[in-house]
């Protein structure tokens, strides 16, 4: 009986994790050493695009622990084309903890994952290689409690 409960729990967790990922066109994660993000260090992801018609939603995926000392994090996202020209630069705000100090992300332990919508209905202007980079915009030199940063690009629901 107990074994059946563990199997059921495992299936629920697996189903939940697969439901969160959706049909991602692109998904990459960069793990940060020692669970800290050094100021000025950009996490850069290269995407090969061939489709210029389809619209995509671009998310920044953060994995943080309860060792992160603030309620929110500010991110600076930048998209560059094949000629390294900046197409777009945005500042994003992500609330990691609510007013009561409870983590807002998903996860079963003290490590939580948050997905922040960065670009809605984004279209690649031309086929080619694009660079998506994310760095933190906090004042601290090193942010403790940030273990990974990722980019997820999936088809927009609006086509």
Tab-separated table of N, CA and C in Angstrom:
chain	number	residue	atom	x	y	z
A	1	UNK	N	0.821	-1.200	0.000
A	1	UNK	CA	0.000	0.000	0.000
A	1	UNK	C	0.864	1.263	0.000
A	2	UNK	N	1.900	1.228	0.809
A	2	UNK	CA	2.786	2.378	0.909
A	2	UNK	C	3.525	2.618	-0.410
A	3	UNK	N	3.929	1.509	-1.050
A	3	UNK	CA	4.632	1.607	-2.323
A	3	UNK	C	3.739	2.239	-3.390
A	4	UNK	N	2.469	1.891	-3.383
A	4	UNK	CA	1.518	2.442	-4.340
A	4	UNK	C	1.399	3.960	-4.174
A	5	UNK	N	1.463	4.430	-2.923
A	5	UNK	CA	1.408	5.870	-2.664
A	5	UNK	C	2.613	6.598	-3.236
A	6	UNK	N	3.799	5.986	-3.094
A	6	UNK	CA	5.009	6.595	-3.649
A	6	UNK	C	4.959	6.629	-5.172
A	7	UNK	N	4.450	5.557	-5.774
A	7	UNK	CA	4.332	5.523	-7.233
A	7	UNK	C	3.350	6.589	-7.694
A	8	UNK	N	2.233	6.717	-7.002
A	8	UNK	CA	1.243	7.741	-7.342
A	8	UNK	C	1.815	9.141	-7.215
A	9	UNK	N	2.562	9.377	-6.144
A	9	UNK	CA	3.188	10.683	-5.947
A	9	UNK	C	4.184	10.962	-7.065
A	10	UNK	N	4.971	9.959	-7.430
A	10	UNK	CA	5.944	10.121	-8.514
A	10	UNK	C	5.279	10.456	-9.835
A	11	UNK	N	4.166	9.787	-10.131
A	11	UNK	CA	3.439	10.067	-11.368
A	11	UNK	C	2.856	11.473	-11.369
A	12	UNK	N	2.344	11.913	-10.226
A	12	UNK	CA	1.794	13.272	-10.125
A	12	UNK	C	2.880	14.316	-10.345
A	13	UNK	N	4.036	14.110	-9.738
A	13	UNK	CA	5.146	15.052	-9.902
A	13	UNK	C	5.595	15.086	-11.356
A	14	UNK	N	5.728	13.927	-11.991
A	14	UNK	CA	6.147	13.864	-13.394
A	14	UNK	C	5.127	14.553	-14.298
A	15	UNK	N	3.848	14.321	-14.044
A	15	UNK	CA	2.804	14.960	-14.850
A	15	UNK	C	2.822	16.466	-14.656
A	16	UNK	N	3.017	16.902	-13.432
A	16	UNK	CA	3.078	18.336	-13.149
A	16	UNK	C	4.259	18.996	-13.822
A	17	UNK	N	5.397	18.322	-13.811
A	17	UNK	CA	6.586	18.895	-14.436
A	17	UNK	C	6.437	18.963	-15.946
A	18	UNK	N	5.835	17.964	-16.543
A	18	UNK	CA	5.667	17.998	-17.994
A	18	UNK	C	4.614	19.023	-18.388
A	19	UNK	N	3.628	19.264	-17.549
A	19	UNK	CA	2.606	20.260	-17.851
A	19	UNK	C	3.181	21.659	-17.810
A	20	UNK	N	4.178	21.890	-16.977
A	20	UNK	CA	4.771	23.212	-16.850
A	20	UNK	C	5.627	23.571	-18.058
A	21	UNK	N	6.207	22.595	-18.712
A	21	UNK	CA	7.122	22.897	-19.794
A	21	UNK	C	6.399	23.229	-21.093
A	22	UNK	N	5.197	22.723	-21.302
A	22	UNK	CA	4.464	22.999	-22.521
A	22	UNK	C	5.240	22.527	-23.737
A	23	UNK	N	4.905	23.061	-24.881
A	23	UNK	CA	5.607	22.722	-26.111
A	23	UNK	C	6.641	23.798	-26.391
A	24	UNK	N	7.764	23.701	-25.753
A	24	UNK	CA	8.806	24.710	-25.906
A	24	UNK	C	9.555	24.498	-27.215
A	25	UNK	N	9.666	25.555	-27.994
A	25	UNK	CA	10.473	25.563	-29.213
A	25	UNK	C	11.953	25.536	-28.829
A	26	UNK	N	12.286	26.185	-27.734
A	26	UNK	CA	13.671	26.274	-27.268
A	26	UNK	C	13.650	26.373	-25.752
A	27	UNK	N	14.556	25.636	-25.123
A	27	UNK	CA	14.673	25.723	-23.665
A	27	UNK	C	16.094	25.351	-23.270
A	28	UNK	N	16.766	26.278	-22.614
A	28	UNK	CA	18.119	26.044	-22.116
A	28	UNK	C	18.245	26.683	-20.746
A	29	UNK	N	19.092	26.075	-19.925
A	29	UNK	CA	19.318	26.566	-18.563
A	29	UNK	C	20.818	26.639	-18.316
A	30	UNK	N	21.249	27.716	-17.699
A	30	UNK	CA	22.645	27.850	-17.286
A	30	UNK	C	22.700	27.770	-15.765
A	31	UNK	N	23.454	26.805	-15.261
A	31	UNK	CA	23.614	26.639	-13.820
A	31	UNK	C	24.710	27.576	-13.335
A	32	UNK	N	24.435	28.281	-12.246
A	32	UNK	CA	25.397	29.225	-11.679
A	32	UNK	C	26.178	28.548	-10.563
A	33	UNK	N	27.474	28.749	-10.542
A	33	UNK	CA	28.304	28.091	-9.530
A	33	UNK	C	28.081	28.710	-8.155
A	34	UNK	N	28.092	27.868	-7.155
A	34	UNK	CA	27.944	28.265	-5.747
A	34	UNK	C	26.642	29.005	-5.455
A	35	UNK	N	25.616	28.779	-6.272
A	35	UNK	CA	24.315	29.443	-6.080
A	35	UNK	C	24.450	30.951	-5.923
A	36	UNK	N	25.279	31.553	-6.758
A	36	UNK	CA	25.388	33.008	-6.737
A	36	UNK	C	25.555	33.539	-8.155
A	37	UNK	N	24.962	34.689	-8.378
A	37	UNK	CA	24.985	35.326	-9.685
A	37	UNK	C	25.778	36.609	-9.550
A	38	UNK	N	26.928	36.653	-10.196
A	38	UNK	CA	27.822	37.805	-10.119
A	38	UNK	C	27.273	38.924	-10.996
A	39	UNK	N	27.289	40.141	-10.461
A	39	UNK	CA	26.793	41.292	-11.215
A	39	UNK	C	27.618	41.475	-12.491
A	40	UNK	N	26.932	41.738	-13.578
A	40	UNK	CA	27.587	41.920	-14.863
A	40	UNK	C	27.725	40.634	-15.656
A	41	UNK	N	27.543	39.482	-15.012
A	41	UNK	CA	27.628	38.207	-15.723
A	41	UNK	C	26.304	37.956	-16.429
A	42	UNK	N	26.360	37.967	-17.736
A	42	UNK	CA	25.156	37.702	-18.518
A	42	UNK	C	25.084	36.222	-18.857
A	43	UNK	N	23.900	35.678	-18.729
A	43	UNK	CA	23.636	34.316	-19.185
A	43	UNK	C	23.116	34.459	-20.614
A	44	UNK	N	23.858	33.923	-21.567
A	44	UNK	CA	23.549	34.125	-22.979
A	44	UNK	C	23.148	32.810	-23.628
A	45	UNK	N	22.119	32.891	-24.453
A	45	UNK	CA	21.562	31.716	-25.114
A	45	UNK	C	21.416	32.025	-26.602
A	46	UNK	N	21.952	31.154	-27.445
A	46	UNK	CA	21.860	31.345	-28.890
A	46	UNK	C	20.748	30.479	-29.460
A	47	UNK	N	19.922	31.108	-30.281
A	47	UNK	CA	18.766	30.436	-30.871
A	47	UNK	C	18.865	30.544	-32.384
A	48	UNK	N	18.717	29.420	-33.047
A	48	UNK	CA	18.690	29.396	-34.513
A	48	UNK	C	17.231	29.488	-34.945
A	49	UNK	N	16.898	30.546	-35.673
A	49	UNK	CA	15.516	30.772	-36.097
A	49	UNK	C	15.405	30.648	-37.611
A	50	UNK	N	14.394	29.928	-38.056
A	50	UNK	CA	14.114	29.816	-39.489
A	50	UNK	C	12.714	30.337	-39.811
A	51	UNK	N	11.836	30.312	-38.833
A	51	UNK	CA	10.441	30.716	-39.022
A	51	UNK	C	10.277	32.184	-38.635
A	52	UNK	N	9.855	33.003	-39.589
A	52	UNK	CA	9.658	34.431	-39.312
A	52	UNK	C	8.178	34.800	-39.225
A	53	UNK	N	7.307	33.819	-39.305
A	53	UNK	CA	5.869	34.069	-39.272
A	53	UNK	C	5.279	33.767	-37.899
A	54	UNK	N	5.722	32.681	-37.299
A	54	UNK	CA	5.170	32.236	-36.017
A	54	UNK	C	5.519	33.220	-34.910
A	55	UNK	N	4.559	33.434	-34.026
A	55	UNK	CA	4.771	34.293	-32.854
A	55	UNK	C	5.129	33.416	-31.663
A	56	UNK	N	6.047	33.918	-30.857
A	56	UNK	CA	6.530	33.172	-29.699
A	56	UNK	C	6.417	34.013	-28.438
A	57	UNK	N	6.274	33.331	-27.319
A	57	UNK	CA	6.388	33.954	-26.001
A	57	UNK	C	7.732	33.521	-25.434
A	58	UNK	N	8.484	34.483	-24.930
A	58	UNK	CA	9.818	34.217	-24.393
A	58	UNK	C	9.770	34.418	-22.884
A	59	UNK	N	10.215	33.417	-22.147
A	59	UNK	CA	10.222	33.448	-20.689
A	59	UNK	C	11.649	33.360	-20.168
A	60	UNK	N	11.886	33.992	-19.031
A	60	UNK	CA	13.111	33.782	-18.268
A	60	UNK	C	12.727	32.857	-17.124
A	61	UNK	N	13.423	31.743	-17.002
A	61	UNK	CA	13.173	30.784	-15.926
A	61	UNK	C	14.279	30.909	-14.888
A	62	UNK	N	13.885	31.187	-13.655
A	62	UNK	CA	14.830	31.343	-12.546
A	62	UNK	C	14.629	30.239	-11.530
A	63	UNK	N	15.714	29.732	-11.016
A	63	UNK	CA	15.657	28.782	-9.903
A	63	UNK	C	16.379	29.445	-8.733
A	64	UNK	N	15.633	29.655	-7.649
A	64	UNK	CA	16.193	30.329	-6.473
A	64	UNK	C	15.900	29.510	-5.222
A	65	UNK	N	16.660	29.802	-4.182
A	65	UNK	CA	16.443	29.127	-2.900
A	65	UNK	C	16.007	30.153	-1.866
A	66	UNK	N	15.685	29.652	-0.675
A	66	UNK	CA	15.304	30.573	0.392
A	66	UNK	C	16.509	31.367	0.899
A	67	UNK	N	17.691	31.122	0.340
A	67	UNK	CA	18.872	31.918	0.655
A	67	UNK	C	18.906	33.244	-0.085
A	68	UNK	N	17.967	33.432	-1.022
A	68	UNK	CA	17.899	34.712	-1.729
A	68	UNK	C	17.368	35.755	-0.751
A	69	UNK	N	18.086	36.873	-0.555
A	69	UNK	CA	17.756	37.779	0.552
A	69	UNK	C	16.652	38.809	0.307
A	70	UNK	N	16.154	38.964	-0.911
A	70	UNK	CA	15.157	39.997	-1.161
A	70	UNK	C	13.854	39.404	-1.667
A	71	UNK	N	12.867	40.264	-1.725
A	71	UNK	CA	11.532	39.847	-2.143
A	71	UNK	C	11.421	39.701	-3.662
A	72	UNK	N	12.192	40.483	-4.391
A	72	UNK	CA	12.085	40.488	-5.845
A	72	UNK	C	13.470	40.560	-6.473
A	73	UNK	N	13.493	40.387	-7.773
A	73	UNK	CA	14.737	40.504	-8.529
A	73	UNK	C	14.434	41.286	-9.806
A	74	UNK	N	15.370	42.144	-10.187
A	74	UNK	CA	15.267	42.882	-11.438
A	74	UNK	C	16.233	42.260	-12.437
A	75	UNK	N	15.742	42.045	-13.641
A	75	UNK	CA	16.517	41.416	-14.700
A	75	UNK	C	16.599	42.350	-15.899
A	76	UNK	N	17.702	42.297	-16.595
A	76	UNK	CA	17.866	43.059	-17.829
A	76	UNK	C	18.038	42.044	-18.951
A	77	UNK	N	17.078	42.050	-19.868
A	77	UNK	CA	17.096	41.116	-20.984
A	77	UNK	C	17.406	41.832	-22.278
A	78	UNK	N	18.192	41.187	-23.113
A	78	UNK	CA	18.603	41.796	-24.372
A	78	UNK	C	18.554	40.755	-25.485
A	79	UNK	N	18.031	41.170	-26.640
A	79	UNK	CA	17.987	40.314	-27.826
A	79	UNK	C	18.871	40.947	-28.892
A	80	UNK	N	19.793	40.152	-29.446
A	80	UNK	CA	20.678	40.618	-30.518
A	80	UNK	C	20.489	39.744	-31.747
A	81	UNK	N	20.646	40.358	-32.913
A	81	UNK	CA	20.534	39.594	-34.155
A	81	UNK	C	21.894	39.034	-34.566
A	82	UNK	N	21.955	38.464	-35.763
A	82	UNK	CA	23.187	37.818	-36.220
A	82	UNK	C	24.343	38.804	-36.373
A	83	UNK	N	24.053	40.081	-36.590
A	83	UNK	CA	25.097	41.106	-36.710
A	83	UNK	C	25.450	41.715	-35.353
A	84	UNK	N	24.930	41.133	-34.283
A	84	UNK	CA	25.140	41.608	-32.906
A	84	UNK	C	24.514	42.978	-32.647
A	85	UNK	N	23.562	43.370	-33.468
A	85	UNK	CA	22.803	44.601	-33.226
A	85	UNK	C	21.730	44.308	-32.194
A	86	UNK	N	21.553	45.215	-31.248
A	86	UNK	CA	20.544	45.033	-30.209
A	86	UNK	C	19.170	45.316	-30.805
A	87	UNK	N	18.311	44.307	-30.786
A	87	UNK	CA	16.947	44.463	-31.281
A	87	UNK	C	16.012	44.955	-30.194
A	88	UNK	N	16.274	44.515	-28.970
A	88	UNK	CA	15.392	44.866	-27.868
A	88	UNK	C	16.146	44.724	-26.559
A	89	UNK	N	15.884	45.661	-25.647
A	89	UNK	CA	16.473	45.609	-24.310
A	89	UNK	C	15.375	45.980	-23.322
A	90	UNK	N	15.141	45.120	-22.339
A	90	UNK	CA	14.046	45.318	-21.394
A	90	UNK	C	14.522	45.101	-19.967
A	91	UNK	N	13.848	45.781	-19.043
A	91	UNK	CA	14.041	45.538	-17.616
A	91	UNK	C	12.810	44.805	-17.106
A	92	UNK	N	13.041	43.682	-16.434
A	92	UNK	CA	11.954	42.851	-15.920
A	92	UNK	C	12.002	42.827	-14.404
A	93	UNK	N	10.847	42.751	-13.788
A	93	UNK	CA	10.742	42.613	-12.338
A	93	UNK	C	10.052	41.295	-12.042
A	94	UNK	N	10.650	40.507	-11.177
A	94	UNK	CA	10.071	39.222	-10.799
A	94	UNK	C	9.946	39.167	-9.285
A	95	UNK	N	8.734	38.967	-8.809
A	95	UNK	CA	8.496	38.822	-7.373
A	95	UNK	C	8.750	37.366	-6.994
A	96	UNK	N	9.740	37.146	-6.122
A	96	UNK	CA	10.114	35.802	-5.705
A	96	UNK	C	9.456	35.387	-4.399
A	97	UNK	N	9.094	36.370	-3.565
A	97	UNK	CA	8.442	36.110	-2.283
A	97	UNK	C	7.295	37.096	-2.121
A	98	UNK	N	6.194	36.646	-1.523
A	98	UNK	CA	5.064	37.538	-1.293
A	98	UNK	C	5.290	38.359	-0.024
A	99	UNK	N	4.304	39.159	0.354
A	99	UNK	CA	4.430	40.045	1.515
A	99	UNK	C	4.631	39.276	2.821
A	100	UNK	N	4.178	38.032	2.875
A	100	UNK	CA	4.337	37.212	4.082
A	100	UNK	C	5.664	36.458	4.103
A	101	UNK	N	6.449	36.588	3.023
A	101	UNK	CA	7.724	35.887	2.948
A	101	UNK	C	7.632	34.504	2.343
A	102	UNK	N	6.461	34.152	1.815
A	102	UNK	CA	6.280	32.848	1.173
A	102	UNK	C	6.783	32.913	-0.268
A	103	UNK	N	7.471	31.875	-0.696
A	103	UNK	CA	7.989	31.820	-2.064
A	103	UNK	C	6.837	31.747	-3.060
A	104	UNK	N	6.972	32.453	-4.174
A	104	UNK	CA	5.908	32.490	-5.180
A	104	UNK	C	6.071	31.428	-6.259
A	105	UNK	N	7.221	30.802	-6.353
A	105	UNK	CA	7.482	29.841	-7.421
A	105	UNK	C	6.948	28.459	-7.131
A	106	UNK	N	7.330	27.524	-7.983
A	106	UNK	CA	6.915	26.127	-7.873
A	106	UNK	C	8.101	25.279	-7.448
A	107	UNK	N	7.840	24.315	-6.602
A	107	UNK	CA	8.877	23.399	-6.161
A	107	UNK	C	8.475	22.737	-4.864
A	108	UNK	N	9.114	21.612	-4.556
A	108	UNK	CA	8.741	20.839	-3.380
A	108	UNK	C	9.634	21.095	-2.178
A	109	UNK	N	10.723	21.819	-2.346
A	109	UNK	CA	11.635	22.054	-1.224
A	109	UNK	C	11.878	23.550	-1.087
A	110	UNK	N	13.043	23.905	-0.571
A	110	UNK	CA	13.359	25.325	-0.437
A	110	UNK	C	13.840	25.924	-1.759
A	111	UNK	N	13.963	25.120	-2.803
A	111	UNK	CA	14.342	25.607	-4.126
A	111	UNK	C	13.068	25.765	-4.957
A	112	UNK	N	12.877	26.967	-5.497
A	112	UNK	CA	11.662	27.267	-6.264
A	112	UNK	C	12.021	27.737	-7.663
A	113	UNK	N	11.129	27.463	-8.591
A	113	UNK	CA	11.292	27.900	-9.970
A	113	UNK	C	10.221	28.924	-10.304
A	114	UNK	N	10.650	30.006	-10.937
A	114	UNK	CA	9.752	31.058	-11.385
A	114	UNK	C	9.960	31.282	-12.875
A	115	UNK	N	8.873	31.366	-13.610
A	115	UNK	CA	8.926	31.709	-15.026
A	115	UNK	C	8.390	33.116	-15.209
A	116	UNK	N	9.210	33.989	-15.794
A	116	UNK	CA	8.836	35.390	-15.986
A	116	UNK	C	8.629	35.628	-17.475
A	117	UNK	N	7.431	36.073	-17.849
A	117	UNK	CA	7.181	36.390	-19.251
A	117	UNK	C	7.991	37.622	-19.626
A	118	UNK	N	8.838	37.474	-20.619
A	118	UNK	CA	9.684	38.576	-21.060
A	118	UNK	C	9.105	39.210	-22.324
A	119	UNK	N	8.920	38.431	-23.368
A	119	UNK	CA	8.436	38.946	-24.645
A	119	UNK	C	7.189	38.177	-25.060
A	120	UNK	N	6.112	38.896	-25.286
A	120	UNK	CA	4.867	38.269	-25.736
A	120	UNK	C	4.723	38.511	-27.240
A	121	UNK	N	4.330	37.465	-27.950
A	121	UNK	CA	4.101	37.538	-29.402
A	121	UNK	C	5.338	38.016	-30.164
A	122	UNK	N	6.488	37.524	-29.780
A	122	UNK	CA	7.747	37.895	-30.429
A	122	UNK	C	7.886	37.150	-31.751
A	123	UNK	N	8.319	37.863	-32.781
A	123	UNK	CA	8.606	37.250	-34.084
A	123	UNK	C	10.073	37.489	-34.423
A	124	UNK	N	10.705	36.474	-34.960
A	124	UNK	CA	12.068	36.651	-35.449
A	124	UNK	C	11.984	37.433	-36.755
A	125	UNK	N	12.700	38.555	-36.866
A	125	UNK	CA	12.575	39.389	-38.065
A	125	UNK	C	13.118	38.748	-39.345
A	126	UNK	N	14.101	37.863	-39.209
A	126	UNK	CA	14.699	37.201	-40.374
A	126	UNK	C	15.301	35.877	-39.911
A	127	UNK	N	15.462	34.922	-40.805
A	127	UNK	CA	16.137	33.686	-40.407
A	127	UNK	C	17.575	33.984	-39.976
A	128	UNK	N	18.056	33.219	-39.016
A	128	UNK	CA	19.433	33.414	-38.560
A	128	UNK	C	19.594	33.053	-37.101
A	129	UNK	N	20.741	33.402	-36.569
A	129	UNK	CA	21.081	33.101	-35.175
A	129	UNK	C	20.862	34.358	-34.334
A	130	UNK	N	20.144	34.178	-33.228
A	130	UNK	CA	19.829	35.282	-32.326
A	130	UNK	C	20.384	34.982	-30.942
A	131	UNK	N	20.833	36.020	-30.282
A	131	UNK	CA	21.341	35.882	-28.923
A	131	UNK	C	20.378	36.510	-27.935
A	132	UNK	N	19.984	35.739	-26.931
A	132	UNK	CA	19.146	36.225	-25.838
A	132	UNK	C	20.028	36.232	-24.596
A	133	UNK	N	20.207	37.387	-23.985
A	133	UNK	CA	21.041	37.440	-22.782
A	133	UNK	C	20.254	38.049	-21.630
A	134	UNK	N	20.547	37.533	-20.443
A	134	UNK	CA	19.876	37.991	-19.224
A	134	UNK	C	20.946	38.218	-18.166
A	135	UNK	N	20.873	39.361	-17.513
A	135	UNK	CA	21.738	39.638	-16.358
A	135	UNK	C	20.882	40.274	-15.290
A	136	UNK	N	21.344	40.203	-14.059
A	136	UNK	CA	20.538	40.812	-13.002
A	136	UNK	C	20.859	42.294	-12.897
A	137	UNK	N	19.881	43.050	-12.458
A	137	UNK	CA	20.030	44.491	-12.316
A	137	UNK	C	20.011	44.930	-10.868
A	138	UNK	N	20.402	44.052	-9.974
A	138	UNK	CA	20.428	44.385	-8.553
A	138	UNK	C	21.754	45.078	-8.228
A	139	UNK	N	21.781	45.789	-7.109
A	139	UNK	CA	22.973	46.556	-6.748
A	139	UNK	C	24.104	45.704	-6.204
A	140	UNK	N	23.777	44.556	-5.705
A	140	UNK	CA	24.809	43.716	-5.099
A	140	UNK	C	25.737	43.129	-6.152
A	141	UNK	N	26.987	42.963	-5.763
A	141	UNK	CA	27.967	42.376	-6.664
A	141	UNK	C	27.640	40.908	-6.904
A	142	UNK	N	27.278	40.189	-5.853
A	142	UNK	CA	26.925	38.782	-5.966
A	142	UNK	C	25.561	38.551	-5.337
A	143	UNK	N	24.682	37.931	-6.086
A	143	UNK	CA	23.366	37.579	-5.558
A	143	UNK	C	23.413	36.147	-5.060
A	144	UNK	N	23.225	35.964	-3.772
A	144	UNK	CA	23.182	34.628	-3.179
A	144	UNK	C	21.802	34.018	-3.420
A	145	UNK	N	21.754	32.704	-3.522
A	145	UNK	CA	20.478	32.005	-3.609
A	145	UNK	C	19.905	31.867	-5.003
A	146	UNK	N	20.655	32.235	-6.042
A	146	UNK	CA	20.205	32.037	-7.421
A	146	UNK	C	21.041	30.900	-7.999
A	147	UNK	N	20.396	29.778	-8.310
A	147	UNK	CA	21.157	28.608	-8.754
A	147	UNK	C	21.163	28.411	-10.261
A	148	UNK	N	20.146	28.926	-10.966
A	148	UNK	CA	20.167	28.793	-12.427
A	148	UNK	C	19.271	29.832	-13.084
A	149	UNK	N	19.616	30.118	-14.337
A	149	UNK	CA	18.871	31.063	-15.167
A	149	UNK	C	18.674	30.384	-16.515
A	150	UNK	N	17.464	30.479	-17.040
A	150	UNK	CA	17.197	29.845	-18.322
A	150	UNK	C	16.289	30.677	-19.197
A	151	UNK	N	16.211	30.279	-20.441
A	151	UNK	CA	15.322	30.897	-21.420
A	151	UNK	C	14.421	29.797	-21.969
A	152	UNK	N	13.148	30.126	-22.070
A	152	UNK	CA	12.173	29.206	-22.664
A	152	UNK	C	11.398	29.976	-23.718
A	153	UNK	N	11.361	29.443	-24.929
A	153	UNK	CA	10.628	30.069	-26.029
A	153	UNK	C	9.587	29.067	-26.498
A	154	UNK	N	8.336	29.487	-26.468
A	154	UNK	CA	7.267	28.595	-26.914
A	154	UNK	C	6.286	29.357	-27.779
A	155	UNK	N	5.566	28.610	-28.592
A	155	UNK	CA	4.603	29.241	-29.486
A	155	UNK	C	3.571	30.008	-28.684
A	156	UNK	N	3.272	31.202	-29.149
A	156	UNK	CA	2.257	32.022	-28.510
A	156	UNK	C	0.881	31.423	-28.784
A	157	UNK	N	-0.030	31.624	-27.855
A	157	UNK	CA	-1.398	31.141	-28.067
A	157	UNK	C	-2.102	31.961	-29.137
A	158	UNK	N	-1.651	33.193	-29.321
A	158	UNK	CA	-2.224	34.069	-30.342
A	158	UNK	C	-1.370	33.951	-31.595
A	159	UNK	N	-1.945	33.460	-32.678
A	159	UNK	CA	-1.173	33.311	-33.932
A	159	UNK	C	-1.752	34.153	-35.022
